[in-house]
Amino acid sequence: MVVLNKIYTKTGDAGETALGNGSRVAKHSTRVTSYGTVDELNATVGLARLHAGAEADAQLAMIQNDLFDLGADLCRPDMEKDADEEYPVLRMTDAQVARLEAELDAMTQSVEPLRSFILPGGSALAAHLHLCRTVARRAERLCVELATMESVNPAAVKYLNRLSDWFFQAARIANDDGRDDVLWVPGANR
């Protein structure tokens, strides 16, 4: 259990922060930027939930919890040392990826096939889910960049990749199963 008796610590005043293993890094490091973007994504999911019905809200709540797991995973470098830790290190799992894939498969059954690119918008929920999708893609790009420099759990990257697809399909469902999608009209304003 986490207990926070004081919110500010002053330990980051010089531009550094502590990772989950206690090591200190610059706040602008790619690792911190990666899990910071996952935190931003979680906040955008919270906004989307304000517009969601019961079923979508329950799915988004699970995603928010997964995103905290993902942040915990990303803030712990040195995956190869996990076995040496006193307590199990929280890492994303292939089961979390598989859950998203199963939900994606179910969503895909109910939406109209795409015949055009779509613009973010339509209903309020769809617009927020498209925002979630774009932040998820940015988080994924940052994690892929981090993986070129340091070890990153492959399941974390897979999760973000599936999650952005999940948000895309969920936005289509929020737009009456794609019937109210806003279609791109190439060159419409020339």
PDB file of C-alpha atoms in Angstrom:
ATOM      1  CA  MET A   1       0.000   0.000   0.000  1.00  0.00           C
ATOM      2  CA  VAL A   2       1.195   3.506  -0.783  1.00  0.00           C
ATOM      3  CA  VAL A   3       1.118   6.098   2.000  1.00  0.00           C
ATOM      4  CA  LEU A   4       1.866   9.715   1.138  1.00  0.00           C
ATOM      5  CA  ASN A   5       2.092  11.883   4.215  1.00  0.00           C
ATOM      6  CA  LYS A   6       3.599  14.798   2.324  1.00  0.00           C
ATOM      7  CA  ILE A   7       3.111  15.543  -1.365  1.00  0.00           C
ATOM      8  CA  TYR A   8       6.202  17.615  -2.010  1.00  0.00           C
ATOM      9  CA  THR A   9       9.680  16.329  -1.161  1.00  0.00           C
ATOM     10  CA  LYS A  10      11.969  18.981  -2.696  1.00  0.00           C
ATOM     11  CA  THR A  11      14.200  16.131  -3.950  1.00  0.00           C
ATOM     12  CA  GLY A  12      13.453  17.040  -7.568  1.00  0.00           C
ATOM     13  CA  ASP A  13      14.242  20.735  -7.292  1.00  0.00           C
ATOM     14  CA  ALA A  14      17.564  20.277  -9.102  1.00  0.00           C
ATOM     15  CA  GLY A  15      15.934  18.594 -12.117  1.00  0.00           C
ATOM     16  CA  GLU A  16      16.356  14.955 -11.122  1.00  0.00           C
ATOM     17  CA  THR A  17      13.880  12.311  -9.998  1.00  0.00           C
ATOM     18  CA  ALA A  18      14.061   8.838  -8.491  1.00  0.00           C
ATOM     19  CA  LEU A  19      13.207   5.752 -10.497  1.00  0.00           C
ATOM     20  CA  GLY A  20      11.473   2.738  -8.995  1.00  0.00           C
ATOM     21  CA  ASN A  21      14.805   1.121  -8.138  1.00  0.00           C
ATOM     22  CA  GLY A  22      16.007   4.221  -6.257  1.00  0.00           C
ATOM     23  CA  SER A  23      18.452   5.442  -8.883  1.00  0.00           C
ATOM     24  CA  ARG A  24      18.237   9.109  -9.841  1.00  0.00           C
ATOM     25  CA  VAL A  25      17.976  10.432 -13.381  1.00  0.00           C
ATOM     26  CA  ALA A  26      17.263  13.718 -15.112  1.00  0.00           C
ATOM     27  CA  LYS A  27      13.568  14.539 -15.283  1.00  0.00           C
ATOM     28  CA  HIS A  28      13.938  14.943 -19.046  1.00  0.00           C
ATOM     29  CA  SER A  29      15.356  11.431 -19.537  1.00  0.00           C
ATOM     30  CA  THR A  30      13.594   9.284 -22.103  1.00  0.00           C
ATOM     31  CA  ARG A  31      12.519   6.832 -19.398  1.00  0.00           C
ATOM     32  CA  VAL A  32      10.855   9.549 -17.319  1.00  0.00           C
ATOM     33  CA  THR A  33       9.314  11.109 -20.437  1.00  0.00           C
ATOM     34  CA  SER A  34       7.944   7.670 -21.376  1.00  0.00           C
ATOM     35  CA  TYR A  35       6.186   6.954 -18.116  1.00  0.00           C
ATOM     36  CA  GLY A  36       5.187  10.609 -17.790  1.00  0.00           C
ATOM     37  CA  THR A  37       3.389  10.316 -21.117  1.00  0.00           C
ATOM     38  CA  VAL A  38       1.688   7.138 -19.887  1.00  0.00           C
ATOM     39  CA  ASP A  39       0.503   9.190 -16.898  1.00  0.00           C
ATOM     40  CA  GLU A  40      -0.797  11.864 -19.295  1.00  0.00           C
ATOM     41  CA  LEU A  41      -2.597   9.124 -21.221  1.00  0.00           C
ATOM     42  CA  ASN A  42      -4.202   7.942 -18.003  1.00  0.00           C
ATOM     43  CA  ALA A  43      -5.519  11.464 -17.392  1.00  0.00           C
ATOM     44  CA  THR A  44      -7.032  11.585 -20.890  1.00  0.00           C
ATOM     45  CA  VAL A  45      -8.730   8.247 -20.211  1.00  0.00           C
ATOM     46  CA  GLY A  46     -10.207   9.805 -17.080  1.00  0.00           C
ATOM     47  CA  LEU A  47     -11.721  12.548 -19.243  1.00  0.00           C
ATOM     48  CA  ALA A  48     -13.142   9.988 -21.675  1.00  0.00           C
ATOM     49  CA  ARG A  49     -14.778   8.125 -18.782  1.00  0.00           C
ATOM     50  CA  LEU A  50     -16.880  11.214 -18.039  1.00  0.00           C
ATOM     51  CA  HIS A  51     -18.765  10.505 -21.293  1.00  0.00           C
ATOM     52  CA  ALA A  52     -18.815   6.684 -21.213  1.00  0.00           C
ATOM     53  CA  GLY A  53     -21.718   4.362 -20.519  1.00  0.00           C
ATOM     54  CA  ALA A  54     -21.405   1.557 -17.984  1.00  0.00           C
ATOM     55  CA  GLU A  55     -19.715  -1.047 -20.203  1.00  0.00           C
ATOM     56  CA  ALA A  56     -17.200   1.354 -21.761  1.00  0.00           C
ATOM     57  CA  ASP A  57     -16.539   2.911 -18.352  1.00  0.00           C
ATOM     58  CA  ALA A  58     -15.712  -0.512 -16.872  1.00  0.00           C
ATOM     59  CA  GLN A  59     -13.304  -1.246 -19.747  1.00  0.00           C
ATOM     60  CA  LEU A  60     -11.679   2.183 -19.418  1.00  0.00           C
ATOM     61  CA  ALA A  61     -11.307   1.681 -15.645  1.00  0.00           C
ATOM     62  CA  MET A  62      -9.375  -1.540 -16.336  1.00  0.00           C
ATOM     63  CA  ILE A  63      -7.204   0.336 -18.829  1.00  0.00           C
ATOM     64  CA  GLN A  64      -6.474   3.043 -16.266  1.00  0.00           C
ATOM     65  CA  ASN A  65      -5.315   0.417 -13.805  1.00  0.00           C
ATOM     66  CA  ASP A  66      -3.193  -1.206 -16.520  1.00  0.00           C
ATOM     67  CA  LEU A  67      -1.640   2.184 -17.261  1.00  0.00           C
ATOM     68  CA  PHE A  68      -0.532   2.478 -13.630  1.00  0.00           C
ATOM     69  CA  ASP A  69       0.998  -1.003 -13.987  1.00  0.00           C
ATOM     70  CA  LEU A  70       2.707   0.203 -17.161  1.00  0.00           C
ATOM     71  CA  GLY A  71       4.097   3.272 -15.400  1.00  0.00           C
ATOM     72  CA  ALA A  72       5.408   1.054 -12.602  1.00  0.00           C
ATOM     73  CA  ASP A  73       7.025  -1.199 -15.204  1.00  0.00           C
ATOM     74  CA  LEU A  74       8.668   1.678 -17.066  1.00  0.00           C
ATOM     75  CA  CYS A  75      10.040   3.325 -13.928  1.00  0.00           C
ATOM     76  CA  ARG A  76      12.038   0.153 -13.122  1.00  0.00           C
ATOM     77  CA  PRO A  77      15.105  -0.231 -15.350  1.00  0.00           C
ATOM     78  CA  ASP A  78      17.319  -3.297 -15.310  1.00  0.00           C
ATOM     79  CA  MET A  79      14.745  -5.992 -16.029  1.00  0.00           C
ATOM     80  CA  GLU A  80      17.523  -8.568 -15.855  1.00  0.00           C
ATOM     81  CA  LYS A  81      17.842  -7.837 -12.110  1.00  0.00           C
ATOM     82  CA  ASP A  82      14.138  -8.465 -11.358  1.00  0.00           C
ATOM     83  CA  ALA A  83      14.810 -11.931  -9.918  1.00  0.00           C
ATOM     84  CA  ASP A  84      17.235 -10.452  -7.387  1.00  0.00           C
ATOM     85  CA  GLU A  85      14.646  -8.083  -5.901  1.00  0.00           C
ATOM     86  CA  GLU A  86      13.194  -8.727  -2.452  1.00  0.00           C
ATOM     87  CA  TYR A  87       9.631  -8.231  -3.721  1.00  0.00           C
ATOM     88  CA  PRO A  88       8.234  -9.123  -7.148  1.00  0.00           C
ATOM     89  CA  VAL A  89       8.672  -6.301  -9.657  1.00  0.00           C
ATOM     90  CA  LEU A  90       5.448  -5.285 -11.389  1.00  0.00           C
ATOM     91  CA  ARG A  91       5.749  -5.821 -15.138  1.00  0.00           C
ATOM     92  CA  MET A  92       3.191  -5.755 -17.941  1.00  0.00           C
ATOM     93  CA  THR A  93       2.185  -9.213 -19.106  1.00  0.00           C
ATOM     94  CA  ASP A  94       1.178 -10.829 -22.363  1.00  0.00           C
ATOM     95  CA  ALA A  95      -2.179 -11.602 -20.696  1.00  0.00           C
ATOM     96  CA  GLN A  96      -2.926  -7.868 -20.520  1.00  0.00           C
ATOM     97  CA  VAL A  97      -2.124  -7.578 -24.234  1.00  0.00           C
ATOM     98  CA  ALA A  98      -4.305 -10.611 -24.996  1.00  0.00           C
ATOM     99  CA  ARG A  99      -7.250  -9.047 -23.127  1.00  0.00           C
ATOM    100  CA  LEU A 100      -7.025  -5.950 -25.323  1.00  0.00           C
ATOM    101  CA  GLU A 101      -6.817  -8.129 -28.432  1.00  0.00           C
ATOM    102  CA  ALA A 102      -9.948 -10.060 -27.408  1.00  0.00           C
ATOM    103  CA  GLU A 103     -11.810  -6.798 -26.776  1.00  0.00           C
ATOM    104  CA  LEU A 104     -10.587  -5.441 -30.112  1.00  0.00           C
ATOM    105  CA  ASP A 105     -11.813  -8.545 -31.914  1.00  0.00           C
ATOM    106  CA  ALA A 106     -15.248  -8.154 -30.315  1.00  0.00           C
ATOM    107  CA  MET A 107     -15.405  -4.446 -31.187  1.00  0.00           C
ATOM    108  CA  THR A 108     -14.384  -5.091 -34.773  1.00  0.00           C
ATOM    109  CA  GLN A 109     -17.398  -7.389 -35.206  1.00  0.00           C
ATOM    110  CA  SER A 110     -19.837  -4.564 -34.485  1.00  0.00           C
ATOM    111  CA  VAL A 111     -18.431  -1.664 -36.520  1.00  0.00           C
ATOM    112  CA  GLU A 112     -18.955  -0.914 -40.183  1.00  0.00           C
ATOM    113  CA  PRO A 113     -15.903  -1.646 -42.361  1.00  0.00           C
ATOM    114  CA  LEU A 114     -13.747   1.417 -43.002  1.00  0.00           C
ATOM    115  CA  ARG A 115     -14.089   2.888 -46.467  1.00  0.00           C
ATOM    116  CA  SER A 116     -12.294   6.164 -45.708  1.00  0.00           C
ATOM    117  CA  PHE A 117      -9.961   7.630 -43.146  1.00  0.00           C
ATOM    118  CA  ILE A 118     -11.906   9.225 -40.341  1.00  0.00           C
ATOM    119  CA  LEU A 119     -11.411  12.507 -38.562  1.00  0.00           C
ATOM    120  CA  PRO A 120     -11.301  12.641 -34.767  1.00  0.00           C
ATOM    121  CA  GLY A 121     -14.718  13.710 -33.572  1.00  0.00           C
ATOM    122  CA  GLY A 122     -18.355  12.803 -33.707  1.00  0.00           C
ATOM    123  CA  SER A 123     -19.637  12.262 -30.193  1.00  0.00           C
ATOM    124  CA  ALA A 124     -17.937  13.702 -27.120  1.00  0.00           C
ATOM    125  CA  LEU A 125     -16.820  10.208 -26.089  1.00  0.00           C
ATOM    126  CA  ALA A 126     -15.389   9.478 -29.541  1.00  0.00           C
ATOM    127  CA  ALA A 127     -13.468  12.767 -29.566  1.00  0.00           C
ATOM    128  CA  HIS A 128     -11.949  11.983 -26.171  1.00  0.00           C
ATOM    129  CA  LEU A 129     -11.085   8.438 -27.240  1.00  0.00           C
ATOM    130  CA  HIS A 130      -9.303   9.786 -30.307  1.00  0.00           C
ATOM    131  CA  LEU A 131      -7.294  12.036 -28.001  1.00  0.00           C
ATOM    132  CA  CYS A 132      -6.454   8.933 -25.940  1.00  0.00           C
ATOM    133  CA  ARG A 133      -5.385   7.194 -29.158  1.00  0.00           C
ATOM    134  CA  THR A 134      -2.961   9.941 -30.130  1.00  0.00           C
ATOM    135  CA  VAL A 135      -1.420  10.151 -26.654  1.00  0.00           C
ATOM    136  CA  ALA A 136      -1.086   6.342 -26.626  1.00  0.00           C
ATOM    137  CA  ARG A 137       0.773   6.505 -29.953  1.00  0.00           C
ATOM    138  CA  ARG A 138       3.134   9.145 -28.557  1.00  0.00           C
ATOM    139  CA  ALA A 139       3.747   7.014 -25.457  1.00  0.00           C
ATOM    140  CA  GLU A 140       4.460   4.054 -27.722  1.00  0.00           C
ATOM    141  CA  ARG A 141       6.950   6.052 -29.813  1.00  0.00           C
ATOM    142  CA  LEU A 142       8.754   7.144 -26.653  1.00  0.00           C
ATOM    143  CA  CYS A 143       8.897   3.576 -25.320  1.00  0.00           C
ATOM    144  CA  VAL A 144      10.243   2.321 -28.640  1.00  0.00           C
ATOM    145  CA  GLU A 145      12.890   5.060 -28.521  1.00  0.00           C
ATOM    146  CA  LEU A 146      13.741   4.110 -24.931  1.00  0.00           C
ATOM    147  CA  ALA A 147      14.114   0.472 -26.009  1.00  0.00           C
ATOM    148  CA  THR A 148      16.917   1.523 -28.384  1.00  0.00           C
ATOM    149  CA  MET A 149      18.881   2.809 -25.371  1.00  0.00           C
ATOM    150  CA  GLU A 150      17.851   0.661 -22.407  1.00  0.00           C
ATOM    151  CA  SER A 151      15.939  -2.517 -21.665  1.00  0.00           C
ATOM    152  CA  VAL A 152      12.162  -2.229 -21.920  1.00  0.00           C
ATOM    153  CA  ASN A 153       9.636  -4.967 -21.312  1.00  0.00           C
ATOM    154  CA  PRO A 154       8.390  -6.030 -24.787  1.00  0.00           C
ATOM    155  CA  ALA A 155       4.881  -6.540 -23.365  1.00  0.00           C
ATOM    156  CA  ALA A 156       4.813  -2.842 -22.426  1.00  0.00           C
ATOM    157  CA  VAL A 157       5.385  -1.769 -26.028  1.00  0.00           C
ATOM    158  CA  LYS A 158       2.879  -4.340 -27.351  1.00  0.00           C
ATOM    159  CA  TYR A 159       0.289  -3.127 -24.851  1.00  0.00           C
ATOM    160  CA  LEU A 160       0.601   0.478 -26.018  1.00  0.00           C
ATOM    161  CA  ASN A 161       0.414  -0.610 -29.663  1.00  0.00           C
ATOM    162  CA  ARG A 162      -2.813  -2.569 -29.080  1.00  0.00           C
ATOM    163  CA  LEU A 163      -4.193   0.141 -26.820  1.00  0.00           C
ATOM    164  CA  SER A 164      -4.087   2.825 -29.492  1.00  0.00           C
ATOM    165  CA  ASP A 165      -5.972   0.449 -31.803  1.00  0.00           C
ATOM    166  CA  TRP A 166      -8.426  -0.222 -28.966  1.00  0.00           C
ATOM    167  CA  PHE A 167      -9.104   3.511 -28.590  1.00  0.00           C
ATOM    168  CA  PHE A 168      -9.656   3.814 -32.356  1.00  0.00           C
ATOM    169  CA  GLN A 169     -12.257   1.046 -32.404  1.00  0.00           C
ATOM    170  CA  ALA A 170     -13.879   2.262 -29.189  1.00  0.00           C
ATOM    171  CA  ALA A 171     -14.226   5.730 -30.753  1.00  0.00           C
ATOM    172  CA  ARG A 172     -15.967   4.176 -33.750  1.00  0.00           C
ATOM    173  CA  ILE A 173     -18.346   2.317 -31.443  1.00  0.00           C
ATOM    174  CA  ALA A 174     -19.021   5.595 -29.611  1.00  0.00           C
ATOM    175  CA  ASN A 175     -20.002   7.008 -33.010  1.00  0.00           C
ATOM    176  CA  ASP A 176     -22.928   4.585 -33.394  1.00  0.00           C
ATOM    177  CA  ASP A 177     -20.729   1.677 -34.494  1.00  0.00           C
ATOM    178  CA  GLY A 178     -19.031   3.842 -37.106  1.00  0.00           C
ATOM    179  CA  ARG A 179     -22.220   5.155 -38.704  1.00  0.00           C
ATOM    180  CA  ASP A 180     -21.588   8.638 -37.249  1.00  0.00           C
ATOM    181  CA  ASP A 181     -17.846   8.710 -37.952  1.00  0.00           C
ATOM    182  CA  VAL A 182     -16.615  11.957 -39.451  1.00  0.00           C
ATOM    183  CA  LEU A 183     -15.106  10.994 -42.793  1.00  0.00           C
ATOM    184  CA  TRP A 184     -12.060  12.639 -44.314  1.00  0.00           C
ATOM    185  CA  VAL A 185     -12.751  14.159 -47.712  1.00  0.00           C
ATOM    186  CA  PRO A 186      -9.354  14.474 -49.447  1.00  0.00           C
ATOM    187  CA  GLY A 187      -8.803  17.935 -50.888  1.00  0.00           C
ATOM    188  CA  ALA A 188     -12.276  19.133 -49.868  1.00  0.00           C
ATOM    189  CA  ASN A 189     -11.159  22.692 -49.173  1.00  0.00           C
ATOM    190  CA  ARG A 190      -8.918  23.333 -52.168  1.00  0.00           C
TER     191      ARG A 190
END
